[in-house]
mmCIF file of C-alpha atoms and ligand atoms in Angstrom:
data_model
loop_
_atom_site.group_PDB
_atom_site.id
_atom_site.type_symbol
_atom_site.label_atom_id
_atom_site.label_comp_id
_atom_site.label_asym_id
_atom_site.label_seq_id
_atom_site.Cartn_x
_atom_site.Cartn_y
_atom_site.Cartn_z
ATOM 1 C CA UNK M 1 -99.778 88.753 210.226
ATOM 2 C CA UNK M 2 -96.479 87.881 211.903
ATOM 3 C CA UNK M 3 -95.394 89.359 214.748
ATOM 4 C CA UNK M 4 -91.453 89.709 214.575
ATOM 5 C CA UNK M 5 -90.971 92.248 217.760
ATOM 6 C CA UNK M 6 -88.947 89.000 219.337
ATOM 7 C CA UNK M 7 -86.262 89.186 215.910
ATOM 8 C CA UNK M 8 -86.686 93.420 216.706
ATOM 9 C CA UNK M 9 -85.866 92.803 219.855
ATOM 10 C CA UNK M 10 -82.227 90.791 219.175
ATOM 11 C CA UNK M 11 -81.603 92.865 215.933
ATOM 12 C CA UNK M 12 -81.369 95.834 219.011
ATOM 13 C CA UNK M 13 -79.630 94.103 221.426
ATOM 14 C CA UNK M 14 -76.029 94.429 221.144
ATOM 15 C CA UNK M 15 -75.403 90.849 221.001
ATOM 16 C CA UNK M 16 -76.560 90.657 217.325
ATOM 17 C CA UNK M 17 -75.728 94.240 216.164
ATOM 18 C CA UNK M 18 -74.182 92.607 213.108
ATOM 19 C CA UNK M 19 -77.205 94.103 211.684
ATOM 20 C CA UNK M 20 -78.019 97.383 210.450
ATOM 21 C CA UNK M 21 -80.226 99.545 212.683
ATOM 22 C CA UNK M 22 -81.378 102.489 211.069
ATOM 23 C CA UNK M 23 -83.456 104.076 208.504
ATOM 24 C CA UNK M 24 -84.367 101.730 205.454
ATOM 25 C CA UNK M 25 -81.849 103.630 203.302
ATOM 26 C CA UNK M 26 -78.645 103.430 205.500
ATOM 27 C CA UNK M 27 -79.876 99.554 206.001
ATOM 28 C CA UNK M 28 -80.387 99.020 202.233
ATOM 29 C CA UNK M 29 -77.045 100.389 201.496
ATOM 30 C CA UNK M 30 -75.259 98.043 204.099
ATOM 31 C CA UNK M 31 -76.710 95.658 202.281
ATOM 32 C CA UNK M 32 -75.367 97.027 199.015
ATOM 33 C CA UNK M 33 -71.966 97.471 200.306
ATOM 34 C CA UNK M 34 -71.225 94.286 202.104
ATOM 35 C CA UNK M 35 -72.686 92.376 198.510
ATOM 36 C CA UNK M 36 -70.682 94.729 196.713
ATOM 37 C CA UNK M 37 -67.318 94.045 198.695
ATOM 38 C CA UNK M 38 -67.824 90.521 198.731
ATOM 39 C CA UNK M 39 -68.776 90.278 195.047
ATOM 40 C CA UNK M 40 -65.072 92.305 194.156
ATOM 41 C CA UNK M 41 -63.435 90.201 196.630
ATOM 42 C CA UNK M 42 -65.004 86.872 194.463
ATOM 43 C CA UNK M 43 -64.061 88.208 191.240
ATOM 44 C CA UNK M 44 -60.551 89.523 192.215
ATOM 45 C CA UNK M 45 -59.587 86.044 193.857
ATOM 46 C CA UNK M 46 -61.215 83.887 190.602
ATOM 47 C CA UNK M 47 -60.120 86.347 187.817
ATOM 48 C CA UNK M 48 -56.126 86.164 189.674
ATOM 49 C CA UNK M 49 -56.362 82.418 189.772
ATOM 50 C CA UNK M 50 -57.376 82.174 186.452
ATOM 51 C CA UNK M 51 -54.549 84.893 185.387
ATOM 52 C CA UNK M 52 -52.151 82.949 187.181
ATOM 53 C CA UNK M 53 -53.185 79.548 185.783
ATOM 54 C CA UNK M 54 -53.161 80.738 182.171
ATOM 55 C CA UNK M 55 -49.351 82.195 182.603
ATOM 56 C CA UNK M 56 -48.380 78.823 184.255
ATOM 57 C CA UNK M 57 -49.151 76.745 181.218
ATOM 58 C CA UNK M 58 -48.277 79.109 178.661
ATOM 59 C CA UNK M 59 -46.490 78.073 175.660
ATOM 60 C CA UNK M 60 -43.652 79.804 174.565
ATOM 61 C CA UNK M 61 -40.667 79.949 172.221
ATOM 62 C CA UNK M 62 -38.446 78.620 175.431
ATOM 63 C CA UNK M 63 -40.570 75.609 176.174
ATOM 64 C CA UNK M 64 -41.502 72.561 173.967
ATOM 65 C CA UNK M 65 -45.043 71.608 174.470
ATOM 66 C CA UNK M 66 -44.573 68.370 175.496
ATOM 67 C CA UNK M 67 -42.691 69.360 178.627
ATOM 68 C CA UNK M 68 -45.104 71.157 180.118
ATOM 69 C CA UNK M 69 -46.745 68.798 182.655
ATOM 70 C CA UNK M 70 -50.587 69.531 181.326
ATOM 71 C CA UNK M 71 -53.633 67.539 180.633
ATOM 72 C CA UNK M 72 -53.793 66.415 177.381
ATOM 73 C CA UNK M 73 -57.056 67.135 175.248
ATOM 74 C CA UNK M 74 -59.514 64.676 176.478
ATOM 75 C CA UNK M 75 -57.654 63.156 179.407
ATOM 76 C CA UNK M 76 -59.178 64.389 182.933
ATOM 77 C CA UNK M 77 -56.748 66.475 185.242
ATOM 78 C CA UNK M 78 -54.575 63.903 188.170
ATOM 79 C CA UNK M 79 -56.552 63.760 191.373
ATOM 80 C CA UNK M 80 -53.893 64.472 193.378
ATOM 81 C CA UNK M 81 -55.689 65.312 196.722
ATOM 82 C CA UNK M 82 -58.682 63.158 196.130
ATOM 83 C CA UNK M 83 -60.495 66.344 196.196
ATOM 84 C CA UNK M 84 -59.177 67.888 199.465
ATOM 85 C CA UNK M 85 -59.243 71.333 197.489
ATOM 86 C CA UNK M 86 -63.106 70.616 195.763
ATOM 87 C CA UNK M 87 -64.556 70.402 199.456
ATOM 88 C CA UNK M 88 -62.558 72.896 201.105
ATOM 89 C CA UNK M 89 -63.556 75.549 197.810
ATOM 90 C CA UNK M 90 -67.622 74.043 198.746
ATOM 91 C CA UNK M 91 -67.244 74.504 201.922
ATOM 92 C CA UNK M 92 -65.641 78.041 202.100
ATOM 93 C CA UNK M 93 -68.609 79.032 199.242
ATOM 94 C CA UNK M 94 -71.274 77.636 201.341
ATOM 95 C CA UNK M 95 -70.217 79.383 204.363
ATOM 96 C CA UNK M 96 -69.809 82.769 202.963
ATOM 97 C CA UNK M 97 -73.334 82.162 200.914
ATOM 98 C CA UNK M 98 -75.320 80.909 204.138
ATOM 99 C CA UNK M 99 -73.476 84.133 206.231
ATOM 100 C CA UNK M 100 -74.987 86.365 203.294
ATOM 101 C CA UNK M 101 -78.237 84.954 203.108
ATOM 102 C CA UNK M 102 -78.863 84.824 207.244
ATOM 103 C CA UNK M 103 -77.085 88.122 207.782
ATOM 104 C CA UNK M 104 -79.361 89.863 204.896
ATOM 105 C CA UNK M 105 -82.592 88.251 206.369
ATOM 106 C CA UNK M 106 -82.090 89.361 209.621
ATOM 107 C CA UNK M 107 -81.455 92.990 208.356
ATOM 108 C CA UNK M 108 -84.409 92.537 206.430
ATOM 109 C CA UNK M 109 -87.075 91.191 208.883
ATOM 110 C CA UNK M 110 -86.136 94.057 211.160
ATOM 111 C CA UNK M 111 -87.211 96.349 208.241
ATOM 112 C CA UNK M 112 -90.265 94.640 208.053
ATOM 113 C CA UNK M 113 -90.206 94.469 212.071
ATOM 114 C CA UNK M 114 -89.843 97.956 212.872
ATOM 115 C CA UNK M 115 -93.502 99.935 212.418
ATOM 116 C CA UNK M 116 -94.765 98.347 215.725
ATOM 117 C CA UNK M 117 -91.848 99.298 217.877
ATOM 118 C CA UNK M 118 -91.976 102.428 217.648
ATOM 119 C CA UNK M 119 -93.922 104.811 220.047
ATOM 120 C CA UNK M 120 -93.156 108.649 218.491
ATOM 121 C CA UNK M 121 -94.074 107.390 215.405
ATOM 122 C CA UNK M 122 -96.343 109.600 213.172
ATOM 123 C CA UNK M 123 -99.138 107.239 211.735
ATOM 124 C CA UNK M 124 -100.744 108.531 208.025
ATOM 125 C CA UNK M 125 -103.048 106.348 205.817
ATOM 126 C CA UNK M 126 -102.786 106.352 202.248
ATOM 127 C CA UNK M 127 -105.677 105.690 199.438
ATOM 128 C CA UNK M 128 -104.917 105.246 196.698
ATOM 129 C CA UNK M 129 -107.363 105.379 193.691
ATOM 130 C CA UNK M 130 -107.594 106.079 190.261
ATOM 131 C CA UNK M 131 -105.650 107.956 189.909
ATOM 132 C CA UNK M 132 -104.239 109.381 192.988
ATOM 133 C CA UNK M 133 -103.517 108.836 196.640
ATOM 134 C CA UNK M 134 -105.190 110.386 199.109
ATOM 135 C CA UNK M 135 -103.515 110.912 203.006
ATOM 136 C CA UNK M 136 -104.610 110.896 205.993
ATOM 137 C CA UNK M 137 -103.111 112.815 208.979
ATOM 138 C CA UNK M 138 -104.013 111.240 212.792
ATOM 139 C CA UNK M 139 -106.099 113.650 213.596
ATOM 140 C CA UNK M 140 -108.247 113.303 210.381
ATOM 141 C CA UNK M 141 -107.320 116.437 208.181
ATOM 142 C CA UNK M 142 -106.813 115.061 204.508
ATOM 143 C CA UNK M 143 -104.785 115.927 201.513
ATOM 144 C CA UNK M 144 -104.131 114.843 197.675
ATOM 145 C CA UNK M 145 -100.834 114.813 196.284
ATOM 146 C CA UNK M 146 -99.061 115.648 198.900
ATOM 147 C CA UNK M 147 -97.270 113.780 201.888
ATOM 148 C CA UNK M 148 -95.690 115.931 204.657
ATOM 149 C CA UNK M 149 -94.085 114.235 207.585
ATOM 150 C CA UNK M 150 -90.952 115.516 210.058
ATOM 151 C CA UNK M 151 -87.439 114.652 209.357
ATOM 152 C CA UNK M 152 -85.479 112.057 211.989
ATOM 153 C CA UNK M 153 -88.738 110.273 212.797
ATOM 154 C CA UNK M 154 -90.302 107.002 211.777
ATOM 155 C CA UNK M 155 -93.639 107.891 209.632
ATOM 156 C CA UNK M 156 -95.821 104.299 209.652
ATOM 157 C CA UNK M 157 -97.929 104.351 206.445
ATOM 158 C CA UNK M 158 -100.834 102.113 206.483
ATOM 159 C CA UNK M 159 -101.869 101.675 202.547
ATOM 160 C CA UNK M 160 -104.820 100.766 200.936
ATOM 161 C CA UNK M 161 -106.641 101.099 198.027
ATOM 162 C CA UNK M 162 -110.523 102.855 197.378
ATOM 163 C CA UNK M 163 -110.968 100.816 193.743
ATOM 164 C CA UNK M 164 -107.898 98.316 191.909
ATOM 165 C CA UNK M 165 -104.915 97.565 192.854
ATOM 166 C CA UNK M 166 -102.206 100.351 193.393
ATOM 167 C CA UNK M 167 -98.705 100.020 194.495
ATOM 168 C CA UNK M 168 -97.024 102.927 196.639
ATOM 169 C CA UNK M 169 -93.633 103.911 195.946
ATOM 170 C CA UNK M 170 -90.820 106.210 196.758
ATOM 171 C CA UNK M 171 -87.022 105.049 195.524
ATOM 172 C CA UNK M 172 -85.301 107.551 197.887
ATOM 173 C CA UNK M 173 -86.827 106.541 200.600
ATOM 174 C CA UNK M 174 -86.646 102.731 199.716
ATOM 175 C CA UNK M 175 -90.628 102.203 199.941
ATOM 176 C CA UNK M 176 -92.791 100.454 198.097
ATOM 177 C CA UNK M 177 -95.902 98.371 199.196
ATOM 178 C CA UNK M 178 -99.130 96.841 197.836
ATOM 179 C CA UNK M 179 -102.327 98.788 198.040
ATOM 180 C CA UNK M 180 -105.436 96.324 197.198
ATOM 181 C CA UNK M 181 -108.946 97.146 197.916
ATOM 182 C CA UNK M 182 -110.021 95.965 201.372
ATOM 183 C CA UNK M 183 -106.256 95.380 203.080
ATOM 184 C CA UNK M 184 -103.951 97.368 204.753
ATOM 185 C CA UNK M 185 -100.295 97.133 204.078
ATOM 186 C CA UNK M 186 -98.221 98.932 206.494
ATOM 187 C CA UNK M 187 -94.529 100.277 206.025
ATOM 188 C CA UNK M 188 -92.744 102.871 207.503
ATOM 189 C CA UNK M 189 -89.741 105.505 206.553
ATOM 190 C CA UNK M 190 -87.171 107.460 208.437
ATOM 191 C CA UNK M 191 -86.357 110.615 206.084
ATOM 192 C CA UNK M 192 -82.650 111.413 207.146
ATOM 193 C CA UNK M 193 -82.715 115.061 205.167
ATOM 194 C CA UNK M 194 -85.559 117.366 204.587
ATOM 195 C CA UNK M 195 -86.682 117.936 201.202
ATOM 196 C CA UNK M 196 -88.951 116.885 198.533
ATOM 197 C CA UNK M 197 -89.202 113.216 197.689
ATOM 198 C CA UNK M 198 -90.973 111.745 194.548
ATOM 199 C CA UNK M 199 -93.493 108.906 195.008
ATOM 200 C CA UNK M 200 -95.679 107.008 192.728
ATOM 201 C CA UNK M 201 -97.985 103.978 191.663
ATOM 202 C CA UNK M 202 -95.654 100.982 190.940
ATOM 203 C CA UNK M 203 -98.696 98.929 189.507
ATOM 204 C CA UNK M 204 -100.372 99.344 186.457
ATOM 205 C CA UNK M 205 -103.832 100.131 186.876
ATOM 206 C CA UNK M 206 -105.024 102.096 184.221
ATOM 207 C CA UNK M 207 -105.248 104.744 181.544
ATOM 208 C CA UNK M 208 -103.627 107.807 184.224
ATOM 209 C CA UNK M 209 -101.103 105.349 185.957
ATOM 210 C CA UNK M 210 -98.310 107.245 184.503
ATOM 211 C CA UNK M 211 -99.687 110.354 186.168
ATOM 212 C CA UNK M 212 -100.627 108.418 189.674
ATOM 213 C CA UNK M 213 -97.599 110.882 191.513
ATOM 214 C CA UNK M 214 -97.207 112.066 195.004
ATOM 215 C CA UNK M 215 -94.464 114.175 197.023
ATOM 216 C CA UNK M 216 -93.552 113.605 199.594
ATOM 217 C CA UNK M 217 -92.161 117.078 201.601
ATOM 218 C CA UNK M 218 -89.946 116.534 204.306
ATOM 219 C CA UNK M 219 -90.042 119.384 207.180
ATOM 220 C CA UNK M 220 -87.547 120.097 209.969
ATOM 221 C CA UNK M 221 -89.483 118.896 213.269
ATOM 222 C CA UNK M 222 -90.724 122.429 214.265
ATOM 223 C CA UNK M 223 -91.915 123.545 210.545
ATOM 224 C CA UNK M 224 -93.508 120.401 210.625
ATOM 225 C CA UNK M 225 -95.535 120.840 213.823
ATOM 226 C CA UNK M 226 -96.295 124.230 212.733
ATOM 227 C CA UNK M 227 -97.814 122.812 210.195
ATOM 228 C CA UNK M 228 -99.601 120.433 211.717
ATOM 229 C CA UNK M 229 -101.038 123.263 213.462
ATOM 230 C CA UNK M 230 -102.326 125.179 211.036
ATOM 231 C CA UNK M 231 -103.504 123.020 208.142
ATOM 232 C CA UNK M 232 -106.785 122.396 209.436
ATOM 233 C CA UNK M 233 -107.360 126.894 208.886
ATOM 234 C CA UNK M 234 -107.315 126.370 205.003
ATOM 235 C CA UNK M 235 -103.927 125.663 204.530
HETATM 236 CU CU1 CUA K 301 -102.279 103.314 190.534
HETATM 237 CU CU2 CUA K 301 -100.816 102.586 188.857
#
């Protein structure tokens, strides 16, 4: 496995803190948003242009088409900057597509960076198995179904799988990683809210796959370690 703390490290430092640093949701959504604002600017400047082209070389009752300096069908357009404005329209593109694609990969390998930097972090092993997943606290207390972990705190999850392959899900807390029999996949959250959080198998692996569901509860820090306290009486 790759060890990214040195990308971890300059993602923190403020010299690159271009990047997101946060949970995976607030980092997803930069990710949204900064696509999303580039994508309207794109379409605002090429949909004007194109506005603005199609009004120039109208035809109207006040101009004779053959005054209006346009190409004629099947005669190519003048060159008349030998392609000064081709380059600079390639260049600008490939700048703003190479900025996307470094800026989103850095955001992204801290993401995947993150689980081993992290000291506080609460550690829980999921199996999954037909059809189910079964967790595993640190201090070895079990439970089916259900996930709770603390709010404002990075929960590692180190997946696997008892038979097939699984997958291991939750949208609103942007997870989702392979379990396969005999490998562990580790990811990690950072629930900003409590609550209750749906979770699932994201791999088809049978007859009850549909049914393979999990929550995931989300406790304020002190409900949480009161909790932790008393689960192992019967809870
Ligand atoms: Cu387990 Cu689908």
């Amino acid at each position: 496995m790759l060890d990214f703390s040195f990308i971890s490290l300059l993602a923190r430092s403020s010299l690159l803190s271009i990047f997101p640093i946060g949970s995976r949701t607030f980092i997803f959504d930069q990710i949204f948003f900064i696509f999303l604002l580039l994508g309207t600017i794109v379409g605002i400047v090429v949909i004007s242009y194109m506005v603005i082209q199609a009004y120039r070389y109208r035809e109207d009752s006040t101009r004779k088409k053959d005054d209006i300096d346009r190409p004629k069908l099947g005669e190519l357009p003048p060159q008349e900057d030998d392609g000064n404005k081709l380059l600079k329209s390639l260049l600008l593109s490939a700048v703003v597509v190479i900025a996307l694609v470094v800026w989103t990969y850095g955001s992204l390998l801290y993401v995947e960076a993150q689980p081993s930097q992290i000291d506080d972090a609460l550690t829980i092993g999921v199996e999954a198995y037909q059809f189910g997943f079964l967790f595993t606290y640190p201090d070895g207390y079990q439970s089916t179904g259900v996930l709770r972990a603390p709010v404002d705190r990075v929960t590692v999850l180190k997946i696997t799988s008892r038979d097939v392959l699984h997958n291991f899900g939750s949208p609103d807390l942007r997870i989702k990683a392979d379990a396969a029999p005999g490998q562990v996949s580790e990811t990690w959250f950072l629930a900003e809210s409590t609550g209750t959080y749906d979770s699932a198998c994201y791999e088809l692996c049978g007859a009850g796959h549909s049914y393979m569901l999990a929550e995931i509860i989300i406790l304020e820090e002190s409900e949480f370690e009161q909790w932790n306290k008393t689960k192992n009486n019967g809870n």
